[in-house]
PDB file of C-alpha atoms and ligand atoms in Angstrom:
ATOM      1  CA  MET A 274      15.955   8.550  -8.027  1.00 47.00           C
ATOM      2  CA  ASN A 275      14.271  10.653 -10.851  1.00 51.00           C
ATOM      3  CA  ILE A 276      13.224  14.311 -10.782  1.00 54.00           C
ATOM      4  CA  ARG A 277       9.485  13.366 -10.850  1.00 54.00           C
ATOM      5  CA  PHE A 278       9.921  11.193  -7.778  1.00 52.00           C
ATOM      6  CA  ILE A 279      11.731  14.021  -5.802  1.00 52.00           C
ATOM      7  CA  ASN A 280       8.830  16.437  -6.901  1.00 52.00           C
ATOM      8  CA  PHE A 281       6.304  13.907  -5.673  1.00 53.00           C
ATOM      9  CA  SER A 282       8.233  13.305  -2.398  1.00 52.00           C
ATOM     10  CA  LEU A 283       8.516  17.059  -1.692  1.00 50.00           C
ATOM     11  CA  CYS A 284       4.718  17.475  -2.229  1.00 49.00           C
ATOM     12  CA  VAL A 285       4.091  14.666   0.216  1.00 50.00           C
ATOM     13  CA  LEU A 286       6.453  15.916   2.756  1.00 49.00           C
ATOM     14  CA  SER A 287       4.871  19.428   2.597  1.00 48.00           C
ATOM     15  CA  LEU A 288       1.514  17.719   2.996  1.00 47.00           C
ATOM     16  CA  LEU A 289       2.761  15.924   6.119  1.00 45.00           C
ATOM     17  CA  LEU A 290       4.214  19.169   7.617  1.00 43.00           C
ATOM     18  CA  LEU A 291       0.622  20.637   6.855  1.00 38.00           C
ATOM     19  CA  ALA A 292       2.723  23.506   5.100  1.00 32.00           C
ATOM     20  CA  PRO A 293       0.941  25.427   2.405  1.00 32.00           C
ATOM     21  CA  PHE A 294       0.523  23.280  -0.646  1.00 32.00           C
ATOM     22  CA  SER A 295       3.526  23.420  -2.928  1.00 30.00           C
ATOM     23  CA  ALA A 296       3.120  24.021  -6.737  1.00 28.00           C
ATOM     24  CA  THR A 297       6.060  21.857  -7.592  1.00 26.00           C
ATOM     25  CA  ALA A 298       4.128  19.157  -9.447  1.00 26.00           C
ATOM     26  CA  THR A 299       1.448  21.306 -11.159  1.00 23.00           C
ATOM     27  CA  ALA A 300       3.375  20.793 -14.578  1.00 22.00           C
ATOM     28  CA  GLU A 301       2.556  17.125 -13.859  1.00 27.00           C
ATOM     29  CA  THR A 302      -0.851  17.362 -12.814  1.00 26.00           C
ATOM     30  CA  LEU A 303      -3.435  16.541 -15.452  1.00 28.00           C
ATOM     31  CA  ALA A 304      -7.105  18.242 -15.665  1.00 30.00           C
ATOM     32  CA  VAL A 305      -8.529  15.727 -13.163  1.00 36.00           C
ATOM     33  CA  LYS A 306     -12.232  17.246 -13.611  1.00 55.00           C
ATOM     34  CA  ASP A 307     -12.424  15.923 -16.953  1.00 60.00           C
ATOM     35  CA  PRO A 308     -15.041  13.350 -16.882  1.00 60.00           C
ATOM     36  CA  GLU A 309     -13.611  11.397 -19.735  1.00 80.00           C
ATOM     37  CA  HIS A 310     -10.312  11.203 -17.843  1.00 84.00           C
ATOM     38  CA  THR A 311     -11.373   8.033 -15.901  1.00 86.00           C
ATOM     39  CA  THR A 312     -12.198   6.123 -19.300  1.00 88.00           C
ATOM     40  CA  GLU A 313      -8.832   7.283 -20.640  1.00 92.00           C
ATOM     41  CA  LEU A 314      -6.864   6.082 -17.567  1.00 93.00           C
ATOM     42  CA  LEU A 315      -8.874   2.862 -17.670  1.00 92.00           C
ATOM     43  CA  GLN A 316      -7.823   2.261 -21.275  1.00 94.00           C
ATOM     44  CA  ARG A 317      -4.317   2.849 -20.225  1.00 95.00           C
ATOM     45  CA  PHE A 318      -4.536   0.389 -17.381  1.00 95.00           C
ATOM     46  CA  ASP A 319      -6.199  -2.145 -19.640  1.00 94.00           C
ATOM     47  CA  ASN A 320      -3.333  -1.986 -22.249  1.00 96.00           C
ATOM     48  CA  ILE A 321      -0.773  -2.042 -19.550  1.00 96.00           C
ATOM     49  CA  VAL A 322      -1.908  -5.204 -17.871  1.00 94.00           C
ATOM     50  CA  ALA A 323      -2.460  -6.898 -21.319  1.00 95.00           C
ATOM     51  CA  ASP A 324       1.292  -6.462 -22.020  1.00 97.00           C
ATOM     52  CA  PRO A 325       3.755  -8.345 -19.710  1.00 96.00           C
ATOM     53  CA  GLU A 326       6.549  -6.189 -20.140  1.00 97.00           C
ATOM     54  CA  ALA A 327       4.648  -2.963 -19.512  1.00 96.00           C
ATOM     55  CA  ARG A 328       2.751  -4.576 -16.673  1.00 96.00           C
ATOM     56  CA  GLN A 329       6.256  -5.308 -14.960  1.00 96.00           C
ATOM     57  CA  LYS A 330       7.479  -1.873 -15.502  1.00 96.00           C
ATOM     58  CA  ALA A 331       4.311  -0.154 -14.151  1.00 95.00           C
ATOM     59  CA  ASN A 332       4.083  -2.517 -11.227  1.00 95.00           C
ATOM     60  CA  ALA A 333       7.836  -1.515 -10.212  1.00 96.00           C
ATOM     61  CA  GLU A 334       6.764   2.119 -10.767  1.00 95.00           C
ATOM     62  CA  GLY A 335       3.511   1.689  -8.825  1.00 95.00           C
ATOM     63  CA  GLN A 336       5.353   0.161  -5.804  1.00 95.00           C
ATOM     64  CA  GLU A 337       7.668   3.211  -5.788  1.00 95.00           C
ATOM     65  CA  ARG A 338       4.733   5.501  -5.925  1.00 92.00           C
ATOM     66  CA  ALA A 339       3.010   3.610  -3.508  1.00 93.00           C
ATOM     67  CA  GLN A 340       5.666   3.787  -0.578  1.00 93.00           C
ATOM     68  CA  PHE A 341       3.676   6.902   0.718  1.00 91.00           C
ATOM     69  CA  CYS A 342       0.288   5.075   0.539  1.00 95.00           C
ATOM     70  CA  PHE A 343       1.744   2.234   2.608  1.00 96.00           C
ATOM     71  CA  ARG A 344       1.722   4.370   5.768  1.00 95.00           C
ATOM     72  CA  CYS A 345      -2.091   4.282   5.831  1.00 97.00           C
ATOM     73  CA  HIS A 346      -3.227   1.841   3.127  1.00 98.00           C
ATOM     74  CA  GLY A 347      -0.581  -0.776   4.196  1.00 97.00           C
ATOM     75  CA  LYS A 348       2.154  -2.473   2.069  1.00 91.00           C
ATOM     76  CA  ASN A 349       0.284  -4.664  -0.325  1.00 94.00           C
ATOM     77  CA  GLY A 350      -2.885  -2.424  -0.041  1.00 97.00           C
ATOM     78  CA  ASN A 351      -4.304  -3.998   3.225  1.00 98.00           C
ATOM     79  CA  SER A 352      -4.698  -1.007   5.418  1.00 98.00           C
ATOM     80  CA  VAL A 353      -2.771  -0.381   8.784  1.00 97.00           C
ATOM     81  CA  ARG A 354      -5.836   1.565  10.434  1.00 96.00           C
ATOM     82  CA  ASP A 355      -9.387   0.409  10.507  1.00 98.00           C
ATOM     83  CA  TYR A 356     -10.776   3.825   9.417  1.00 98.00           C
ATOM     84  CA  VAL A 357      -8.559   3.595   6.194  1.00 98.00           C
ATOM     85  CA  PRO A 358     -10.063   1.286   3.293  1.00 98.00           C
ATOM     86  CA  ASN A 359      -8.003  -1.553   1.935  1.00 98.00           C
ATOM     87  CA  LEU A 360      -6.664  -0.807  -1.881  1.00 98.00           C
ATOM     88  CA  ALA A 361      -5.708  -4.415  -2.422  1.00 97.00           C
ATOM     89  CA  SER A 362      -7.962  -5.978  -5.315  1.00 96.00           C
ATOM     90  CA  GLN A 363      -9.973  -2.956  -5.605  1.00 96.00           C
ATOM     91  CA  ASN A 364     -11.055  -2.428  -9.077  1.00 92.00           C
ATOM     92  CA  PRO A 365      -8.930   0.191 -10.862  1.00 92.00           C
ATOM     93  CA  ALA A 366     -12.096   2.013 -12.345  1.00 87.00           C
ATOM     94  CA  TYR A 367     -13.166   2.765  -8.689  1.00 90.00           C
ATOM     95  CA  LEU A 368      -9.707   3.911  -7.840  1.00 92.00           C
ATOM     96  CA  PHE A 369      -9.600   6.336 -10.728  1.00 91.00           C
ATOM     97  CA  THR A 370     -13.210   7.644  -9.919  1.00 88.00           C
ATOM     98  CA  GLN A 371     -12.412   8.147  -6.550  1.00 92.00           C
ATOM     99  CA  PHE A 372      -9.316  10.234  -7.228  1.00 89.00           C
ATOM    100  CA  GLU A 373     -11.786  12.449  -9.476  1.00 87.00           C
ATOM    101  CA  LYS A 374     -14.136  12.883  -6.643  1.00 89.00           C
ATOM    102  CA  PHE A 375     -11.488  13.783  -4.185  1.00 92.00           C
ATOM    103  CA  ALA A 376     -10.036  16.179  -6.686  1.00 86.00           C
ATOM    104  CA  SER A 377     -13.444  17.944  -7.357  1.00 86.00           C
ATOM    105  CA  GLY A 378     -14.567  17.932  -3.829  1.00 88.00           C
ATOM    106  CA  THR A 379     -17.489  15.472  -4.242  1.00 87.00           C
ATOM    107  CA  ARG A 380     -15.672  13.347  -1.698  1.00 91.00           C
ATOM    108  CA  LYS A 381     -13.560  14.767   0.987  1.00 93.00           C
ATOM    109  CA  ASN A 382     -10.666  13.723   3.076  1.00 96.00           C
ATOM    110  CA  TYR A 383      -7.832  15.927   4.148  1.00 94.00           C
ATOM    111  CA  VAL A 384      -4.841  13.925   2.879  1.00 95.00           C
ATOM    112  CA  MET A 385      -6.648  12.153  -0.089  1.00 95.00           C
ATOM    113  CA  SER A 386      -8.112  15.651  -1.547  1.00 94.00           C
ATOM    114  CA  LYS A 387      -4.525  17.039  -1.497  1.00 94.00           C
ATOM    115  CA  LEU A 388      -2.901  13.890  -3.097  1.00 93.00           C
ATOM    116  CA  ALA A 389      -5.683  13.732  -5.758  1.00 90.00           C
ATOM    117  CA  GLU A 390      -4.148  17.134  -7.005  1.00 89.00           C
ATOM    118  CA  ILE A 391      -0.691  16.080  -6.925  1.00 91.00           C
ATOM    119  CA  LEU A 392      -0.633  12.317  -8.490  1.00 91.00           C
ATOM    120  CA  SER A 393      -0.013  12.539 -12.268  1.00 91.00           C
ATOM    121  CA  ALA A 394      -2.128  10.227 -14.533  1.00 90.00           C
ATOM    122  CA  ASP A 395       0.837   7.966 -15.093  1.00 92.00           C
ATOM    123  CA  GLU A 396       1.295   7.555 -11.260  1.00 94.00           C
ATOM    124  CA  ARG A 397      -2.343   6.718 -10.769  1.00 92.00           C
ATOM    125  CA  VAL A 398      -2.216   3.970 -13.280  1.00 95.00           C
ATOM    126  CA  ALA A 399       1.105   2.667 -11.970  1.00 95.00           C
ATOM    127  CA  VAL A 400      -0.390   2.617  -8.304  1.00 95.00           C
ATOM    128  CA  ALA A 401      -3.597   0.923  -9.808  1.00 95.00           C
ATOM    129  CA  VAL A 402      -1.581  -1.767 -11.453  1.00 95.00           C
ATOM    130  CA  TYR A 403       0.474  -2.199  -8.247  1.00 96.00           C
ATOM    131  CA  PHE A 404      -2.544  -2.629  -5.954  1.00 96.00           C
ATOM    132  CA  SER A 405      -4.841  -4.518  -8.334  1.00 90.00           C
ATOM    133  CA  ASP A 406      -3.452  -7.813  -7.973  1.00 89.00           C
ATOM    134  CA  LYS A 407      -2.665  -7.821  -4.231  1.00 96.00           C
ATOM    135  CA  PRO A 408      -4.967 -10.015  -2.078  1.00 97.00           C
ATOM    136  CA  VAL A 409      -7.032  -8.923   0.649  1.00 97.00           C
ATOM    137  CA  ILE A 410      -5.648 -10.464   3.865  1.00 97.00           C
ATOM    138  CA  PRO A 411      -8.551 -11.266   6.384  1.00 95.00           C
ATOM    139  CA  ARG A 412      -8.286  -9.073   9.458  1.00 96.00           C
ATOM    140  CA  ASP A 413      -7.868 -10.524  13.041  1.00 95.00           C
ATOM    141  CA  ASN A 414     -10.420  -8.098  14.697  1.00 96.00           C
ATOM    142  CA  ARG A 415     -13.519  -8.795  12.483  1.00 97.00           C
ATOM    143  CA  PRO A 416     -16.706  -8.718  14.574  1.00 97.00           C
ATOM    144  CA  GLU A 417     -18.778 -11.821  14.534  1.00 98.00           C
ATOM    145  CA  PRO A 418     -21.193 -11.862  11.349  1.00 97.00           C
ATOM    146  CA  ASP A 419     -24.790 -13.172  11.688  1.00 96.00           C
ATOM    147  CA  MET A 420     -27.837 -14.128   9.586  1.00 97.00           C
ATOM    148  CA  LYS A 421     -29.405 -10.573   9.721  1.00 98.00           C
ATOM    149  CA  GLY A 422     -26.235  -9.002   8.065  1.00 98.00           C
ATOM    150  CA  GLN A 423     -26.524 -11.814   5.166  1.00 98.00           C
ATOM    151  CA  GLN A 424     -30.234 -11.224   4.749  1.00 98.00           C
ATOM    152  CA  VAL A 425     -29.684  -7.481   4.412  1.00 98.00           C
ATOM    153  CA  TYR A 426     -26.791  -8.055   1.918  1.00 98.00           C
ATOM    154  CA  GLN A 427     -28.793 -10.492  -0.201  1.00 97.00           C
ATOM    155  CA  SER A 428     -31.836  -8.077  -0.338  1.00 96.00           C
ATOM    156  CA  LEU A 429     -30.028  -4.915  -0.800  1.00 97.00           C
ATOM    157  CA  CYS A 430     -26.355  -5.087  -1.923  1.00 98.00           C
ATOM    158  CA  PHE A 431     -25.683  -7.988  -4.102  1.00 95.00           C
ATOM    159  CA  ALA A 432     -27.279  -6.718  -7.099  1.00 95.00           C
ATOM    160  CA  CYS A 433     -24.591  -4.174  -7.513  1.00 94.00           C
ATOM    161  CA  HIS A 434     -21.672  -5.383  -5.565  1.00 96.00           C
ATOM    162  CA  GLY A 435     -22.162  -8.894  -6.645  1.00 96.00           C
ATOM    163  CA  ASP A 436     -22.642 -12.014  -4.526  1.00 96.00           C
ATOM    164  CA  LYS A 437     -19.202 -11.998  -3.273  1.00 97.00           C
ATOM    165  CA  GLY A 438     -18.975  -8.431  -2.731  1.00 98.00           C
ATOM    166  CA  HIS A 439     -16.043  -8.267  -5.276  1.00 96.00           C
ATOM    167  CA  GLY A 440     -17.591  -5.488  -7.225  1.00 93.00           C
ATOM    168  CA  SER A 441     -16.951  -5.052 -11.056  1.00 88.00           C
ATOM    169  CA  HIS A 442     -15.702  -2.472 -13.534  1.00 82.00           C
ATOM    170  CA  THR A 443     -18.597  -0.284 -12.288  1.00 81.00           C
ATOM    171  CA  TYR A 444     -18.988  -1.064  -8.563  1.00 91.00           C
ATOM    172  CA  PRO A 445     -16.392  -1.049  -5.866  1.00 95.00           C
ATOM    173  CA  ARG A 446     -15.230  -4.303  -4.118  1.00 97.00           C
ATOM    174  CA  ILE A 447     -16.196  -3.948  -0.585  1.00 98.00           C
ATOM    175  CA  ALA A 448     -15.573  -7.675   0.806  1.00 98.00           C
ATOM    176  CA  GLY A 449     -13.122  -7.752   3.577  1.00 98.00           C
ATOM    177  CA  GLN A 450     -12.853  -4.003   4.158  1.00 98.00           C
ATOM    178  CA  PRO A 451     -12.313  -3.198   7.894  1.00 98.00           C
ATOM    179  CA  TYR A 452     -15.477  -2.892   9.926  1.00 98.00           C
ATOM    180  CA  GLU A 453     -14.880   0.563  11.049  1.00 98.00           C
ATOM    181  CA  PHE A 454     -14.332   1.830   7.631  1.00 98.00           C
ATOM    182  CA  LEU A 455     -17.552   0.267   6.488  1.00 98.00           C
ATOM    183  CA  GLU A 456     -19.654   1.236   9.449  1.00 98.00           C
ATOM    184  CA  LYS A 457     -18.517   4.834   9.119  1.00 98.00           C
ATOM    185  CA  THR A 458     -18.993   5.006   5.229  1.00 98.00           C
ATOM    186  CA  LEU A 459     -22.448   3.675   5.467  1.00 98.00           C
ATOM    187  CA  LEU A 460     -23.475   5.956   8.074  1.00 98.00           C
ATOM    188  CA  LYS A 461     -22.086   8.842   6.054  1.00 97.00           C
ATOM    189  CA  PHE A 462     -24.064   7.674   3.112  1.00 96.00           C
ATOM    190  CA  LYS A 463     -27.288   7.342   5.289  1.00 97.00           C
ATOM    191  CA  GLN A 464     -26.824  10.792   6.539  1.00 95.00           C
ATOM    192  CA  GLY A 465     -26.045  12.291   3.324  1.00 93.00           C
ATOM    193  CA  ASP A 466     -22.789  13.533   4.617  1.00 94.00           C
ATOM    194  CA  GLU A 467     -20.886  16.218   2.822  1.00 92.00           C
ATOM    195  CA  SER A 468     -17.897  14.161   2.378  1.00 94.00           C
ATOM    196  CA  ARG A 469     -19.499  11.554   0.354  1.00 91.00           C
ATOM    197  CA  LYS A 470     -22.229  13.340  -1.346  1.00 84.00           C
ATOM    198  CA  ASN A 471     -24.024  12.532  -4.722  1.00 83.00           C
ATOM    199  CA  SER A 472     -23.767   8.884  -4.155  1.00 87.00           C
ATOM    200  CA  PRO A 473     -26.544   6.215  -5.229  1.00 90.00           C
ATOM    201  CA  MET A 474     -25.436   4.657  -1.787  1.00 94.00           C
ATOM    202  CA  THR A 475     -27.451   7.304  -0.054  1.00 94.00           C
ATOM    203  CA  ALA A 476     -30.565   6.026  -1.596  1.00 94.00           C
ATOM    204  CA  VAL A 477     -29.733   2.511  -1.129  1.00 96.00           C
ATOM    205  CA  VAL A 478     -29.053   2.962   2.816  1.00 97.00           C
ATOM    206  CA  GLY A 479     -31.323   5.845   3.482  1.00 95.00           C
ATOM    207  CA  ASN A 480     -34.126   3.984   5.180  1.00 95.00           C
ATOM    208  CA  LEU A 481     -31.927   1.105   6.596  1.00 97.00           C
ATOM    209  CA  SER A 482     -32.021   1.122  10.335  1.00 98.00           C
ATOM    210  CA  ASP A 483     -28.695   1.556  12.163  1.00 98.00           C
ATOM    211  CA  GLU A 484     -29.067  -1.855  13.466  1.00 98.00           C
ATOM    212  CA  ASP A 485     -29.503  -3.450  10.156  1.00 98.00           C
ATOM    213  CA  LEU A 486     -26.592  -1.116   8.763  1.00 98.00           C
ATOM    214  CA  ARG A 487     -24.205  -2.485  11.356  1.00 98.00           C
ATOM    215  CA  ALA A 488     -25.241  -6.029  10.762  1.00 98.00           C
ATOM    216  CA  VAL A 489     -24.468  -5.905   6.980  1.00 98.00           C
ATOM    217  CA  ALA A 490     -21.208  -4.053   7.721  1.00 98.00           C
ATOM    218  CA  ARG A 491     -20.327  -7.077  10.098  1.00 98.00           C
ATOM    219  CA  TRP A 492     -21.253  -9.362   7.269  1.00 98.00           C
ATOM    220  CA  VAL A 493     -19.219  -7.676   4.670  1.00 98.00           C
ATOM    221  CA  ALA A 494     -16.126  -7.247   6.771  1.00 98.00           C
ATOM    222  CA  ASN A 495     -16.167 -11.132   7.021  1.00 98.00           C
ATOM    223  CA  MET A 496     -16.656 -11.736   3.279  1.00 98.00           C
ATOM    224  CA  PRO A 497     -13.275 -13.265   1.790  1.00 96.00           C
TER     225      PRO A 497
HETATM  226  C1  HEC B 612      -2.406   9.964   5.867  1.00 93.92           C
HETATM  227  C2  HEC B 612      -3.122   8.609   5.660  1.00 93.92           C
HETATM  228  C3  HEC B 612      -3.365   8.265   4.031  1.00 93.92           C
HETATM  229  C4  HEC B 612      -2.233   8.279   3.058  1.00 93.92           C
HETATM  230  C5  HEC B 612      -0.931   8.575   3.166  1.00 93.92           C
HETATM  231  C6  HEC B 612      -2.865   7.815   1.936  1.00 93.92           C
HETATM  232  N1  HEC B 612      -4.297   7.730   2.022  1.00 93.92           N
HETATM  233 FE1  HEC B 612      -5.898   6.983   0.527  1.00 93.92          FE
HETATM  234  N2  HEC B 612      -7.259   7.089   2.123  1.00 93.92           N
HETATM  235  C7  HEC B 612      -6.976   7.608   3.348  1.00 93.92           C
HETATM  236  C8  HEC B 612      -8.288   7.423   4.086  1.00 93.92           C
HETATM  237  C9  HEC B 612      -8.420   7.801   5.644  1.00 93.92           C
HETATM  238  C10 HEC B 612      -9.301   7.140   3.147  1.00 93.92           C
HETATM  239  C11 HEC B 612     -10.736   7.063   3.440  1.00 93.92           C
HETATM  240  C12 HEC B 612     -11.315   8.452   3.368  1.00 93.92           C
HETATM  241  C13 HEC B 612     -12.784   8.412   3.466  1.00 93.92           C
HETATM  242  O1  HEC B 612     -13.197   7.892   4.540  1.00 93.92           O
HETATM  243  O2  HEC B 612     -13.759   8.660   2.703  1.00 93.92           O
HETATM  244  C14 HEC B 612      -8.635   7.011   1.688  1.00 93.92           C
HETATM  245  C15 HEC B 612      -9.174   6.810   0.607  1.00 93.92           C
HETATM  246  C16 HEC B 612      -8.546   6.337  -0.363  1.00 93.92           C
HETATM  247  C17 HEC B 612      -9.091   5.854  -1.617  1.00 93.92           C
HETATM  248  C18 HEC B 612     -10.539   5.597  -1.858  1.00 93.92           C
HETATM  249  C19 HEC B 612     -10.817   4.009  -1.625  1.00 93.92           C
HETATM  250  C20 HEC B 612     -12.055   3.511  -1.105  1.00 93.92           C
HETATM  251  O3  HEC B 612     -12.412   2.402  -1.023  1.00 93.92           O
HETATM  252  O4  HEC B 612     -12.920   4.394  -1.039  1.00 93.92           O
HETATM  253  C21 HEC B 612      -8.176   5.621  -2.587  1.00 93.92           C
HETATM  254  C22 HEC B 612      -8.157   5.282  -4.106  1.00 93.92           C
HETATM  255  C23 HEC B 612      -6.885   6.112  -1.961  1.00 93.92           C
HETATM  256  N3  HEC B 612      -7.119   6.484  -0.787  1.00 93.92           N
HETATM  257  C24 HEC B 612      -5.813   5.950  -2.714  1.00 93.92           C
HETATM  258  C25 HEC B 612      -4.493   6.421  -2.030  1.00 93.92           C
HETATM  259  C26 HEC B 612      -3.217   6.323  -2.640  1.00 93.92           C
HETATM  260  C27 HEC B 612      -2.956   5.714  -4.087  1.00 93.92           C
HETATM  261  C28 HEC B 612      -2.235   6.797  -1.769  1.00 93.92           C
HETATM  262  C29 HEC B 612      -0.731   7.083  -1.993  1.00 93.92           C
HETATM  263  C30 HEC B 612      -0.329   7.742  -3.217  1.00 93.92           C
HETATM  264  C31 HEC B 612      -2.907   7.184  -0.477  1.00 93.92           C
HETATM  265  N4  HEC B 612      -4.323   6.895  -0.568  1.00 93.92           N
HETATM  266  C32 HEC B 612      -2.307   7.576   0.610  1.00 93.92           C
HETATM  267  C33 HEC B 612      -5.746   7.766   3.902  1.00 93.92           C
HETATM  268  C34 HEC B 612      -4.552   7.914   3.367  1.00 93.92           C
HETATM  269  C1  HEC B 613     -27.672   0.489  -7.041  1.00 93.92           C
HETATM  270  C2  HEC B 613     -26.223  -0.040  -6.798  1.00 93.92           C
HETATM  271  C3  HEC B 613     -25.726  -0.267  -5.461  1.00 93.92           C
HETATM  272  C4  HEC B 613     -26.468  -0.837  -4.356  1.00 93.92           C
HETATM  273  C5  HEC B 613     -27.647  -1.833  -4.424  1.00 93.92           C
HETATM  274  C6  HEC B 613     -25.545  -1.020  -3.371  1.00 93.92           C
HETATM  275  N1  HEC B 613     -24.315  -0.337  -3.603  1.00 93.92           N
HETATM  276 FE1  HEC B 613     -22.787   0.101  -2.462  1.00 93.92          FE
HETATM  277  N2  HEC B 613     -21.939   1.407  -3.861  1.00 93.92           N
HETATM  278  C7  HEC B 613     -22.527   1.529  -5.179  1.00 93.92           C
HETATM  279  C8  HEC B 613     -21.769   2.596  -5.744  1.00 93.92           C
HETATM  280  C9  HEC B 613     -21.952   3.120  -7.386  1.00 93.92           C
HETATM  281  C10 HEC B 613     -20.638   2.883  -5.042  1.00 93.92           C
HETATM  282  C11 HEC B 613     -19.530   3.947  -5.219  1.00 93.92           C
HETATM  283  C12 HEC B 613     -20.083   5.263  -4.625  1.00 93.92           C
HETATM  284  C13 HEC B 613     -19.352   6.392  -4.817  1.00 93.92           C
HETATM  285  O1  HEC B 613     -18.467   6.620  -5.589  1.00 93.92           O
HETATM  286  O2  HEC B 613     -19.778   7.480  -4.004  1.00 93.92           O
HETATM  287  C14 HEC B 613     -20.738   2.161  -3.835  1.00 93.92           C
HETATM  288  C15 HEC B 613     -19.988   2.416  -2.565  1.00 93.92           C
HETATM  289  C16 HEC B 613     -20.201   1.458  -1.641  1.00 93.92           C
HETATM  290  C17 HEC B 613     -19.239   1.533  -0.300  1.00 93.92           C
HETATM  291  C18 HEC B 613     -18.015   2.580  -0.413  1.00 93.92           C
HETATM  292  C19 HEC B 613     -16.885   1.657  -0.746  1.00 93.92           C
HETATM  293  C20 HEC B 613     -15.535   2.295  -0.690  1.00 93.92           C
HETATM  294  O3  HEC B 613     -14.518   1.587  -0.650  1.00 93.92           O
HETATM  295  O4  HEC B 613     -15.479   3.696  -0.530  1.00 93.92           O
HETATM  296  C21 HEC B 613     -19.638   0.484   0.568  1.00 93.92           C
HETATM  297  C22 HEC B 613     -19.134   0.441   1.965  1.00 93.92           C
HETATM  298  C23 HEC B 613     -20.907   0.112  -0.083  1.00 93.92           C
HETATM  299  N3  HEC B 613     -21.136   0.564  -1.181  1.00 93.92           N
HETATM  300  C24 HEC B 613     -21.649  -0.830   0.754  1.00 93.92           C
HETATM  301  C25 HEC B 613     -22.940  -1.324   0.344  1.00 93.92           C
HETATM  302  C26 HEC B 613     -23.846  -2.114   0.932  1.00 93.92           C
HETATM  303  C27 HEC B 613     -23.431  -2.791   2.370  1.00 93.92           C
HETATM  304  C28 HEC B 613     -24.890  -2.158   0.199  1.00 93.92           C
HETATM  305  C29 HEC B 613     -26.233  -2.880   0.712  1.00 93.92           C
HETATM  306  C30 HEC B 613     -26.918  -2.377   1.916  1.00 93.92           C
HETATM  307  C31 HEC B 613     -24.764  -1.501  -0.958  1.00 93.92           C
HETATM  308  N4  HEC B 613     -23.565  -0.937  -0.922  1.00 93.92           N
HETATM  309  C32 HEC B 613     -25.817  -1.412  -2.043  1.00 93.92           C
HETATM  310  C33 HEC B 613     -23.629   0.951  -5.619  1.00 93.92           C
HETATM  311  C34 HEC B 613     -24.458   0.238  -4.998  1.00 93.92           C
END
């Protein structure tokens, strides 16, 4: 175990104990409010996945760093609680931008906002490499989808998230996310909630009825 990992574990431990945030990892922390940061991380990610040796190394490091994430996001990135999103197969650009948002306060979640302050750039890249090629496993508790959900998806969502819901470099993958996460998240966007502000999603779902919103969430939860 190297010093960095011990630092990381200590920070995580203090987080879990809800103790005042320890500054142990500040030397490792990058200026995450820099908007060019995401582009730079993505460049690193692309270089690593293109090189089999670097990829294997980052994957091993990512697995070590991701141990703590497994508690909530699950081993292999399929989340263990339905209010927690899967990270499996999520596109790396999205993972990086969300860390930026958690760090800057545009997106809020107690644990994630703290984590965004302590994960170094190398750790973010390694974790993204680790989760990026993990498959999404269909959940057993998916609610029944219906045609209404499909109609809403095809008229309002597919233009950005793609016909399969797999997203792209620019848009997140949403297919197969747990229903509870989808419903909660869409409601937050619709209501312009503090925890997910300044998002294009607010305009998209702003006028959607709650019934249609739940129908499309059921549909997306069932997309493979
Ligand atoms: C204590 C539980 C917990 C732990 C541990 C945790 N997360 Fe999270 N994470 C969450 C929750 C809950 C959300 C959703 C927050 C929301 O609803 O906006 C989230 C959201 C995210 C998101 C945004 C994904 C999306 O689809 O919107 C990323 C990226 C992420 N976490 C990465 C990580 C990584 C990497 C680790 C480990 C270093 C980690 N998380 C550890 C609970 C956790
Ligand atoms: C104009 C493009 C666009 C359209 C159309 C669109 N989205 Fe999005 N969606 C986005 C972007 C961009 C994000 C990332 C938002 C952020 O970072 O705040 C997002 C985020 C999301 C998220 C959160 C993902 C996560 O893991 O945190 C969900 C769920 C979602 N969209 C569902 C939908 C659904 C359902 C529809 C159709 C009703 C839809 N989107 C239509 C662009 C779009």
